[in-house]
Coordinates of C-alpha atoms and ligand atoms in Angstrom, one line a residue:
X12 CA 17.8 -11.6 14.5
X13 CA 17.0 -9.3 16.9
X14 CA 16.5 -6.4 14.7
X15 CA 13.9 -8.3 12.9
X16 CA 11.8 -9.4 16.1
X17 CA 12.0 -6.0 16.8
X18 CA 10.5 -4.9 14.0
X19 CA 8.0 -8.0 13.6
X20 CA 6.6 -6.6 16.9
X21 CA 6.7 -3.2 15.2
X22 CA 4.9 -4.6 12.1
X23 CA 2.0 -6.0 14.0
X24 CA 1.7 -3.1 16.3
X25 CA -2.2 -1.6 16.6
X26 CA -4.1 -0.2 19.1
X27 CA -5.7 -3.1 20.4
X28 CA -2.4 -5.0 21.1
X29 CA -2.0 -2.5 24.6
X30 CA -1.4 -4.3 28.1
X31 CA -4.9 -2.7 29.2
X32 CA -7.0 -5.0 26.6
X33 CA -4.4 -8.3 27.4
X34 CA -5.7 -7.4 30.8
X35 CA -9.3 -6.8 30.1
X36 CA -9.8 -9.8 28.2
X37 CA -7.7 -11.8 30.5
X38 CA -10.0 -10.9 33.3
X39 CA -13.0 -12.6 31.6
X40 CA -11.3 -15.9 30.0
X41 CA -9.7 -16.2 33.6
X42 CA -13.6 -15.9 34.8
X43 CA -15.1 -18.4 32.6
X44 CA -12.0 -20.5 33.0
X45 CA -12.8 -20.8 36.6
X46 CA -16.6 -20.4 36.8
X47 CA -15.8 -23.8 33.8
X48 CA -13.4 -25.5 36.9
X49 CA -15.8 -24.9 39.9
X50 CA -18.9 -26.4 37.6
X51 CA -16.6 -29.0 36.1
X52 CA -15.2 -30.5 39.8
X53 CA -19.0 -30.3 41.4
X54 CA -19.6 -32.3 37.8
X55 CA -16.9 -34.7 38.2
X56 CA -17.7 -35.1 42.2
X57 CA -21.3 -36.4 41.8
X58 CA -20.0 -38.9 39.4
X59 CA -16.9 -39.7 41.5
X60 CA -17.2 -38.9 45.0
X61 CA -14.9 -39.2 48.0
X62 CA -16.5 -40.5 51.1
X63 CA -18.4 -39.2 52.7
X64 CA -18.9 -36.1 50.6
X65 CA -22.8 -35.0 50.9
X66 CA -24.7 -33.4 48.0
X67 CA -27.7 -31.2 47.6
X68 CA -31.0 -32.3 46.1
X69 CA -32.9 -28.9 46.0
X70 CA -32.8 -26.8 43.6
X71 CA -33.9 -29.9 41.4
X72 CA -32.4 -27.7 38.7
X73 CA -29.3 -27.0 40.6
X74 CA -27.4 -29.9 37.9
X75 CA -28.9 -28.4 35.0
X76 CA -28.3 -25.2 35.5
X77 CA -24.4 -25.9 36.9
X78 CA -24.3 -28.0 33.9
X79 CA -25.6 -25.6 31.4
X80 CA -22.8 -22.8 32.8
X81 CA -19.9 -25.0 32.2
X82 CA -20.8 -25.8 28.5
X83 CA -21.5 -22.7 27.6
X84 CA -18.8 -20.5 29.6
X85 CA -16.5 -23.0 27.8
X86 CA -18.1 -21.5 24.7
X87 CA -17.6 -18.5 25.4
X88 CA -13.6 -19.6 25.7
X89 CA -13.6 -19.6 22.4
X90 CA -13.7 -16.5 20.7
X91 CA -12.3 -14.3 24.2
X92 CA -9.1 -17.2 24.2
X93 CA -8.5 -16.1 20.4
X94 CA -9.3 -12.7 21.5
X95 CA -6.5 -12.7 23.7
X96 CA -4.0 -14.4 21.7
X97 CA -4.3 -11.7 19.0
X98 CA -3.5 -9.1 21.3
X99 CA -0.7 -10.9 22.9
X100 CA 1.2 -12.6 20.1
X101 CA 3.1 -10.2 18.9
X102 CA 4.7 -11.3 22.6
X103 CA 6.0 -14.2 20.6
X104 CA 8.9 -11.8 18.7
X105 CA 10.4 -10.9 22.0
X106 CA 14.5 -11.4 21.7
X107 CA 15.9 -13.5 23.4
X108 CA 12.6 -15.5 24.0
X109 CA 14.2 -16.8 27.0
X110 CA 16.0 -14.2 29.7
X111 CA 16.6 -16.5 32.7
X112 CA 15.5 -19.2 34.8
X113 CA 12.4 -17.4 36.2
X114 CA 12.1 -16.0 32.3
X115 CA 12.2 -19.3 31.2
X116 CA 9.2 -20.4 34.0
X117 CA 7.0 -17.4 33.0
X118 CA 6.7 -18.1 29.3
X119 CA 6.5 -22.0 29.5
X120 CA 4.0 -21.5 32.2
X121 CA 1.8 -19.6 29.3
X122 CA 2.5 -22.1 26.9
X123 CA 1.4 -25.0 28.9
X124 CA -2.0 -22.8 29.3
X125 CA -2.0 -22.2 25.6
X126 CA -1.9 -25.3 24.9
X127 CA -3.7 -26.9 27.3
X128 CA -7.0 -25.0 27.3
X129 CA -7.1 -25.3 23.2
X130 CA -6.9 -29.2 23.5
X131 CA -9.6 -28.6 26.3
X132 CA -12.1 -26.4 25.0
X133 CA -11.8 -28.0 21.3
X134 CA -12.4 -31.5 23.2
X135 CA -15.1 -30.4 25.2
X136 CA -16.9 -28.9 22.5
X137 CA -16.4 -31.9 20.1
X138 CA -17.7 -33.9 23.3
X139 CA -21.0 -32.0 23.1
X140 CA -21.4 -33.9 20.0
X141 CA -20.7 -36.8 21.1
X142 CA -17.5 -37.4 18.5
X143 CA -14.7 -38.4 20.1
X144 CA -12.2 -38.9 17.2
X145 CA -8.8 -38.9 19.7
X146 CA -7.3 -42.4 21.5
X147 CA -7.5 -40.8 25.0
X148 CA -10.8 -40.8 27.5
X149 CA -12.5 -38.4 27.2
X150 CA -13.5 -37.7 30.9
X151 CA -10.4 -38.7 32.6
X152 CA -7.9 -36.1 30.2
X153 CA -10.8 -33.1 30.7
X154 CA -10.3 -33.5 34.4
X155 CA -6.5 -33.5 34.5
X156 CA -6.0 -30.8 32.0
X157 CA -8.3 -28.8 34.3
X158 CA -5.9 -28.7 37.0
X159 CA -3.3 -28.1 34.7
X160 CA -4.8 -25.4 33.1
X161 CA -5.7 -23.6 36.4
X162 CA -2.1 -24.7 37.8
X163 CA -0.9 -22.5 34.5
X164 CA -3.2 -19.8 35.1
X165 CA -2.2 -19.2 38.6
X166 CA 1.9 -18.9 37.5
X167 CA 1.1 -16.7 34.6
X168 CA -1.1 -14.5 37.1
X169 CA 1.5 -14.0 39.4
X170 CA 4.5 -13.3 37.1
X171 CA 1.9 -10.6 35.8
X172 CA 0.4 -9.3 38.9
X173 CA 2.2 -5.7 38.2
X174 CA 1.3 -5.6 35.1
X175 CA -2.4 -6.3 35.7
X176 CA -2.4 -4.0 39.0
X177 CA -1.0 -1.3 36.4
X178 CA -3.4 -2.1 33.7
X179 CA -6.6 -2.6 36.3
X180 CA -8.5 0.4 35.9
X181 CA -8.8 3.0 32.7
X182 CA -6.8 5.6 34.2
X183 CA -3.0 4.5 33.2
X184 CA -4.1 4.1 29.7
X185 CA -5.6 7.2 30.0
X186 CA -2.3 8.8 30.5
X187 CA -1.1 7.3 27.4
X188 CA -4.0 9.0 25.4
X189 CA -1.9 10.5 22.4
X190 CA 1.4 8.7 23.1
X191 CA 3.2 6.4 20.5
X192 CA 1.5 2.5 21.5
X193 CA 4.3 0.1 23.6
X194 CA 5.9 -2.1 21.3
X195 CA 4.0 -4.7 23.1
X196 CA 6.5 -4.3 26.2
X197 CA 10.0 -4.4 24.9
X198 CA 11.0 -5.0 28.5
X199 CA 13.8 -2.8 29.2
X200 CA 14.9 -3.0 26.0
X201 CA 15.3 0.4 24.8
X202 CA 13.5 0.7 21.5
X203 CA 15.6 3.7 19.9
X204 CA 19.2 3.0 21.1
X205 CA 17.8 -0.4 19.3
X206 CA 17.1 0.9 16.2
X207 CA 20.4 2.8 16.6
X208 CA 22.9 0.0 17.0
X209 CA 21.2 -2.0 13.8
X210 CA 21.0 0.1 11.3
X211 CA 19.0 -0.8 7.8
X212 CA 21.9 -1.8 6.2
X213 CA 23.2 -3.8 8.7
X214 CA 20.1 -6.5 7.8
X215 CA 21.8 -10.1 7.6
X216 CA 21.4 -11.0 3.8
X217 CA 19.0 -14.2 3.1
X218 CA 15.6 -15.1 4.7
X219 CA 16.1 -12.7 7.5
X220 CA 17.3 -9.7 5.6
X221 CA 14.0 -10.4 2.9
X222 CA 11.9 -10.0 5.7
X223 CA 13.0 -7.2 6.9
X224 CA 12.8 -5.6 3.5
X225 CA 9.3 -6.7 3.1
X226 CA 8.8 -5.0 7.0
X227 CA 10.3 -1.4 6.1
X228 CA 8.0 -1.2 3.2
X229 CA 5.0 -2.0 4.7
X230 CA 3.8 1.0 5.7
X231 CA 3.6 1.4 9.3
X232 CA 0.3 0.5 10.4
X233 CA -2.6 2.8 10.6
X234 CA -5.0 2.4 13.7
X235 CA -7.5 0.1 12.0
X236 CA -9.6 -0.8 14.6
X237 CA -10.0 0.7 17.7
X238 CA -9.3 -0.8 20.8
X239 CA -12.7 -0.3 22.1
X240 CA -14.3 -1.8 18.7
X241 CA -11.9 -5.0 19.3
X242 CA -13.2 -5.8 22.9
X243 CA -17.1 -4.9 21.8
X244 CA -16.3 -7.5 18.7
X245 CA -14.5 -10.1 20.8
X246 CA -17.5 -9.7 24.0
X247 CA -20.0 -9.6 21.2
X248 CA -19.0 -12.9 19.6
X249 CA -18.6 -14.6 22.7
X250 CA -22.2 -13.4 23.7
X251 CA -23.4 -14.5 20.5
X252 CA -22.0 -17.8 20.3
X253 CA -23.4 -18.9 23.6
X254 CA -26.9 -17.4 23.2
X255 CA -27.5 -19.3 19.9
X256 CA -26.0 -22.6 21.7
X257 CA -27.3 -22.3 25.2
X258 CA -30.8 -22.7 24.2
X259 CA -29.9 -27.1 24.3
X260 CA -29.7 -25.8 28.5
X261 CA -31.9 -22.8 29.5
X262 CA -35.7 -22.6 28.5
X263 CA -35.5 -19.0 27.9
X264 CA -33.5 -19.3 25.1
X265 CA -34.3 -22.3 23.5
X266 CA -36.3 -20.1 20.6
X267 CA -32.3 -18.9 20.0
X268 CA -30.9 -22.1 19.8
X269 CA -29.0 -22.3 16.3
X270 CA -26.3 -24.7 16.6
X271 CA -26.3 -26.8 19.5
X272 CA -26.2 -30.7 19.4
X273 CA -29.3 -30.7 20.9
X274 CA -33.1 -29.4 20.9
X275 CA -35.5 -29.3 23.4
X276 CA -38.8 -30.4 22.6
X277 CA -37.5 -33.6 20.0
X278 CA -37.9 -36.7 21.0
X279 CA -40.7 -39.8 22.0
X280 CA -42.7 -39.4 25.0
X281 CA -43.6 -35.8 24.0
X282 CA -40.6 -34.1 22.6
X283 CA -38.1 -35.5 25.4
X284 CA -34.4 -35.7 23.6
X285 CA -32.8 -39.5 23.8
X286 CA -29.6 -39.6 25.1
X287 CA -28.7 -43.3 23.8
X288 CA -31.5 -45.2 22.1
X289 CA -32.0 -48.8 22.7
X290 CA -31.2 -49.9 19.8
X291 CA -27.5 -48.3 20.0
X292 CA -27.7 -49.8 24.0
X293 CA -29.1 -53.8 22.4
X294 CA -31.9 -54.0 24.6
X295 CA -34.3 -56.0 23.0
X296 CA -38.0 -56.7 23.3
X297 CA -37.0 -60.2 24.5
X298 CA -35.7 -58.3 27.7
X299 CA -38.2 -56.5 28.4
X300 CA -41.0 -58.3 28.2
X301 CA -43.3 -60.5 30.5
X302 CA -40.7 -62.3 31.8
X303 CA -38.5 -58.7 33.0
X304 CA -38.1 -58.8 36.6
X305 CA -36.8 -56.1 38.5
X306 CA -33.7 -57.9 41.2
X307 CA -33.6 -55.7 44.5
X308 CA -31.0 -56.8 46.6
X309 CA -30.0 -55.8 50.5
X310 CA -27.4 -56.6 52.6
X311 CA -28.4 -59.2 54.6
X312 CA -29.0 -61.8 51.9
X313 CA -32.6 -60.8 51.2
X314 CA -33.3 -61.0 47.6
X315 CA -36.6 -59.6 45.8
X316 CA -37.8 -59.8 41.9
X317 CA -40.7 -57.3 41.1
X318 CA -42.6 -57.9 38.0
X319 CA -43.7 -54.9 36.3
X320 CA -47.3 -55.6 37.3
X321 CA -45.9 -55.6 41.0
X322 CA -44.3 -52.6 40.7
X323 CA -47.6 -50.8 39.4
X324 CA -49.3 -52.3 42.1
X325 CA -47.4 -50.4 44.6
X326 CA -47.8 -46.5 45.8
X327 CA -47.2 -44.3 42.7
X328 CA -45.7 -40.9 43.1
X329 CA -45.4 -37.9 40.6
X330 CA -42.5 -35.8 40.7
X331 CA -41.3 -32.8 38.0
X332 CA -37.6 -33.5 37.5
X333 CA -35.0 -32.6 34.7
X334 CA -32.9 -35.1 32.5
X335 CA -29.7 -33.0 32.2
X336 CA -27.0 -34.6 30.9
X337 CA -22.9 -33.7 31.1
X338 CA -22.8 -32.5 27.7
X339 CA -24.8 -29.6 28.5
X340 CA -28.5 -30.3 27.7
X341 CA -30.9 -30.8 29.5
X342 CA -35.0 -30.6 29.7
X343 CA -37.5 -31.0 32.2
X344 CA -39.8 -33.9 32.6
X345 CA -42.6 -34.9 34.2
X346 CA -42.4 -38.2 36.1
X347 CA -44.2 -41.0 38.0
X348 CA -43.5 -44.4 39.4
X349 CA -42.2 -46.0 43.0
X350 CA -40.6 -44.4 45.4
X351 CA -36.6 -45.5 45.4
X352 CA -36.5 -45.6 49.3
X353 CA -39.9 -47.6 49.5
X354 CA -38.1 -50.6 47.1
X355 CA -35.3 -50.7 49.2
X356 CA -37.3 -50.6 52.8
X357 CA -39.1 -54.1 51.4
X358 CA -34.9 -55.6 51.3
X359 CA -34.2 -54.0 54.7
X360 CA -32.4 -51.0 53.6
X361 CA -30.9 -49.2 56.9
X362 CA -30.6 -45.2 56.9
X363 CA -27.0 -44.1 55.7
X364 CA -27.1 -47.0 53.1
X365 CA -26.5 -46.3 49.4
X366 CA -27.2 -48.5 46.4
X367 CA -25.8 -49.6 43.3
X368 CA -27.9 -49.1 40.5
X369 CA -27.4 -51.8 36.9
X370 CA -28.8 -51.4 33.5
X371 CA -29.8 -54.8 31.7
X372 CA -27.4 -53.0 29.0
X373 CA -24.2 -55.1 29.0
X374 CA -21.6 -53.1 27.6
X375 CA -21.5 -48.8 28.1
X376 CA -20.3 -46.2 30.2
X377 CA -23.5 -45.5 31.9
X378 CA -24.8 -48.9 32.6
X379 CA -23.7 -48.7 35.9
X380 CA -24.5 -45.7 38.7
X381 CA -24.4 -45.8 42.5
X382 CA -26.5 -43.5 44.7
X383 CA -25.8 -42.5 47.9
X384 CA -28.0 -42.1 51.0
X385 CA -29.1 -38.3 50.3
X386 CA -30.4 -38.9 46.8
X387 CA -32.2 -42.3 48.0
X388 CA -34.1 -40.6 51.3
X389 CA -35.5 -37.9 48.8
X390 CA -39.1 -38.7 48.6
X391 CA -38.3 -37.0 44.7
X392 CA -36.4 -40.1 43.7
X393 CA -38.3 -42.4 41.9
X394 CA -38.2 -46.0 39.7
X395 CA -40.0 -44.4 37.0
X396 CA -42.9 -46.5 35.2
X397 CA -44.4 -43.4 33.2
X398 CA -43.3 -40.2 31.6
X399 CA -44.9 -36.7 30.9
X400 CA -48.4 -39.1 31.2
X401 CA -47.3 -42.1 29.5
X402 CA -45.6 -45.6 29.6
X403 CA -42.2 -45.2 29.2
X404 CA -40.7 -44.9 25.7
X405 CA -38.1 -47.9 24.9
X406 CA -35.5 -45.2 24.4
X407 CA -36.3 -43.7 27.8
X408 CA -35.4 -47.0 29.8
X409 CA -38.5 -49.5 29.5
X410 CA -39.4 -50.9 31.7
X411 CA -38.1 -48.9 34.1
X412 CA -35.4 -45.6 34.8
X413 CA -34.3 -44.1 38.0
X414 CA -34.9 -40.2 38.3
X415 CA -33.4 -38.5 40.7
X416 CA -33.4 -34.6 41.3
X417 CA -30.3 -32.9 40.5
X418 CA -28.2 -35.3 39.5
X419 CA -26.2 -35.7 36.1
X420 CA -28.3 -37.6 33.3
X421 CA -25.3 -40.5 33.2
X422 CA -26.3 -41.3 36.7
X423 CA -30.5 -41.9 35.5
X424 CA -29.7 -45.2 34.1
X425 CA -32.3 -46.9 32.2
X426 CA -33.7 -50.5 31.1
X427 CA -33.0 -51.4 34.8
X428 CA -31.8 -54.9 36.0
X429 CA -31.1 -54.9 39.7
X430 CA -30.5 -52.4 42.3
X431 CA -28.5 -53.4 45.3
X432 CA -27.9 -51.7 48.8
X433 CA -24.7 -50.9 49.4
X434 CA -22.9 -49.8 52.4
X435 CA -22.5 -45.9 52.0
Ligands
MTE530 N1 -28.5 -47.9 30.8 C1 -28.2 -46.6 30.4 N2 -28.8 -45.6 31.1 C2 -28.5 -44.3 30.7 C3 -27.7 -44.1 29.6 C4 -27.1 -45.2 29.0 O1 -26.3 -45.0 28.0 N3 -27.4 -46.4 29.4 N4 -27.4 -42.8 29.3 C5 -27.5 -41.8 30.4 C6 -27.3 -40.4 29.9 S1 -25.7 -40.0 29.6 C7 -28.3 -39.5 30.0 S2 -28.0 -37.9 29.6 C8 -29.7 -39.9 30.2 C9 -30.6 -39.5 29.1 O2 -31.9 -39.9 29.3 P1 -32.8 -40.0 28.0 O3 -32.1 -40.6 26.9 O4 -34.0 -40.7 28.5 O5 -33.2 -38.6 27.7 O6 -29.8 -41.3 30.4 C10 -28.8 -41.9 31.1 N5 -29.1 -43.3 31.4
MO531 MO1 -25.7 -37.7 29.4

């Protein structure tokens, strides 16, 4: 057994299986891994915050473009994660897998993180789509697998720190320049005295014995591809596949945008994409017709309906502002209606008071937002009547949306029912 996960490794030696590249490629998933987690909390924070916490409103972009990182450095995961496995997985052949207690901790850390970032970048892409063909939330798994995955990272980064202090800079592997490659570190095992105690003819018969047969005639491998072609490929891909995706998120590069669930530029009201339509939310035309009254309620037991007429009959604002949704698109818009502040000053709305926002939707995840006092006291955030110079589109939340600037899309609910102040 151990003569034949010696010579597996062997076997599927080449140049680009070398510490230096399982460090150089490490160093940019770890990046996008993190530059996904800091996005993904600030993400998971505005929709879930802890008291008290306080949010920026400027840039009005500052969601979309947070947003737009996350989906597309977890993209990028893709090809630089399966990058990295191919250099490391001849790893996998190392006898005895398991040396020790602190052995044993190193390699399950690095299975957990295998593991775990495949089931989360596979899920967050499919979630881009909007398919969610597993039995689990979506939202709450994506958040704990973060922290597992970073929990991961940060044990496999320390058991390796020598490793990737050794392998930081060109100059060690310049050394090597003309030596035989590491058997993708044996580890103290000494490779020759190895080959010494098991000689060829001492190959167990069966399964294990074919193999290595098959092994000591395949001839032993010729550099095929350099290690420098391997990390231009594997950067290359990952370059690729988020320029012809993040087009759904950045302006610049939606003429690029090949593959992405969404476009910019498709949709009513002027090419604004429709997140849920109102068919697929049952709002009917029996809801929002003449009898639709808009319920704003304070604290203090005062209650106020505003017809539609009403609320054109107040102060209009206009305001440019972005939809830009968690899944990663998002577009900018061109808004006008009342002033969210100047409904709630008519219920006696104190300062510091938030609000509680319902759709007339009855069943769906983002019937329901609540605001807190920083988004409301933004003269930006508006009950929006019209968009990019007309009425409202059905699909965009007739009668009437919230906007708010930089804020995730979930939290602009449409077809609005009532708002209520709330304490914080
Ligand atoms: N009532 C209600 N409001 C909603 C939604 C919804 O499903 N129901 N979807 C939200 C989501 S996830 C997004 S991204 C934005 C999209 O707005 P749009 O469809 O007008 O582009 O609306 C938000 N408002
Ligand atoms: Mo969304």
């Amino acid at each position: 057994m151990r003569r034949l996960m010696y010579e597996m490794r062997r076997a599927l030696q080449s140049p680009p299986r070398h510490p230096r590249l399982a460090v150089v490629v490490g160093r940019l998933l770890g990046a996008a891994f993190l530059v996904c987690f800091g996005t993904g909390l600030y993400s998971h924070f505005l929709q879930n915050p802890i008291p008290g916490m306080v949010f920026p409103t400027s840039p009005v972009v500052l969601y979309s473009w947070t947003q737009g990182i996350h989906v597309a450095a977890g993209i990028a995961c893709f090809p630089l994660l399966l990058g990295k496995l191919y250099v490391v997985y001849p790893r996998l052949f190392v006898f005895p897998p398991v040396r020790g207690p602190i052995d044993l901790v190193e390699r399950a850390s690095i299975a957990v993180f295998v593991a775990a970032s495949i089931v989360q970048i596979v899920t967050g892409l499919l979630n881009t789509y909007e398919w969610y063909p597993w039995p689990f939330p979506f939202r709450q798994v994506h958040y704990a697998l973060a922290y597992v995955i970073v929990g991961s990272l940060v044990i496999h980064i320390g058991f390796k720190l020598p490793l990737i202090a050794e392998y930081w800079t060109k100059h060690r592997t310049a050394d090597e320049e003309g030596q035989p490659l590491p058997v993708m570190e044996t580890e103290g095992e000494d490779a020759g005295a190895l080959r010494d105690t098991v000689a060829p003819g001492d190959a167990p018969r069966g399964l294990t014995g074919r193999v290595l047969r098959w092994i000591d005639a395949t001839p032993d491998a010729e550099p095929r591809v350099s290690r420098r072609a391997f990390f231009a490929t594997t950067v290359g891909v990952a370059a690729g596949v988020v320029a012809l995706t993040a087009g759904q998120s950045f302006r610049v590069l939606a003429p690029l945008n090949a593959f992405a669930p969404r476009t910019m530029g498709i949709g009513p009201n002027r090419g604004l994409p429709v997140n849920r339509t109102a068919a697929a939310a049952r709002i009917t035309e029996d809801l929002v017709g003449d009898g639709w009254r808009l319920a704003v309620r304070g604290r203090d037991g005062v209650d106020r309906l505003f017809s539609y007429d009403q609320l054109l009959a107040m102060p209009q604002h206009g305001v440019d502002l972005p939809i830009a949704c968690v899944e990663g698109w998002s577009q900018m818009a061109t808004w006008r209606g009342v002033r969210l502040k100047e409904l709630l000053a008519a219920v006696g709305r104190r300062p510091g008071e938030g609000a509680r926002i319902t759709s007339m939707e009855v069943r769906g995840s983002s019937r329901r937002s609540e605001m807190s006092a920083q988004f409301i006291d933004d003269d930006r955030t508006l009950v929006a009547l019209r968009l990019n110079g007309d009425v409202l589109d059905m699909d965009h939340g007739y009668p009437a949306r919230i906007i708010a600037p930089a804020r995730p899309g979930a939290l602009q609910t449409k077809w609005l029912g009532t708002i209520e102040v709330t304490r914080s």
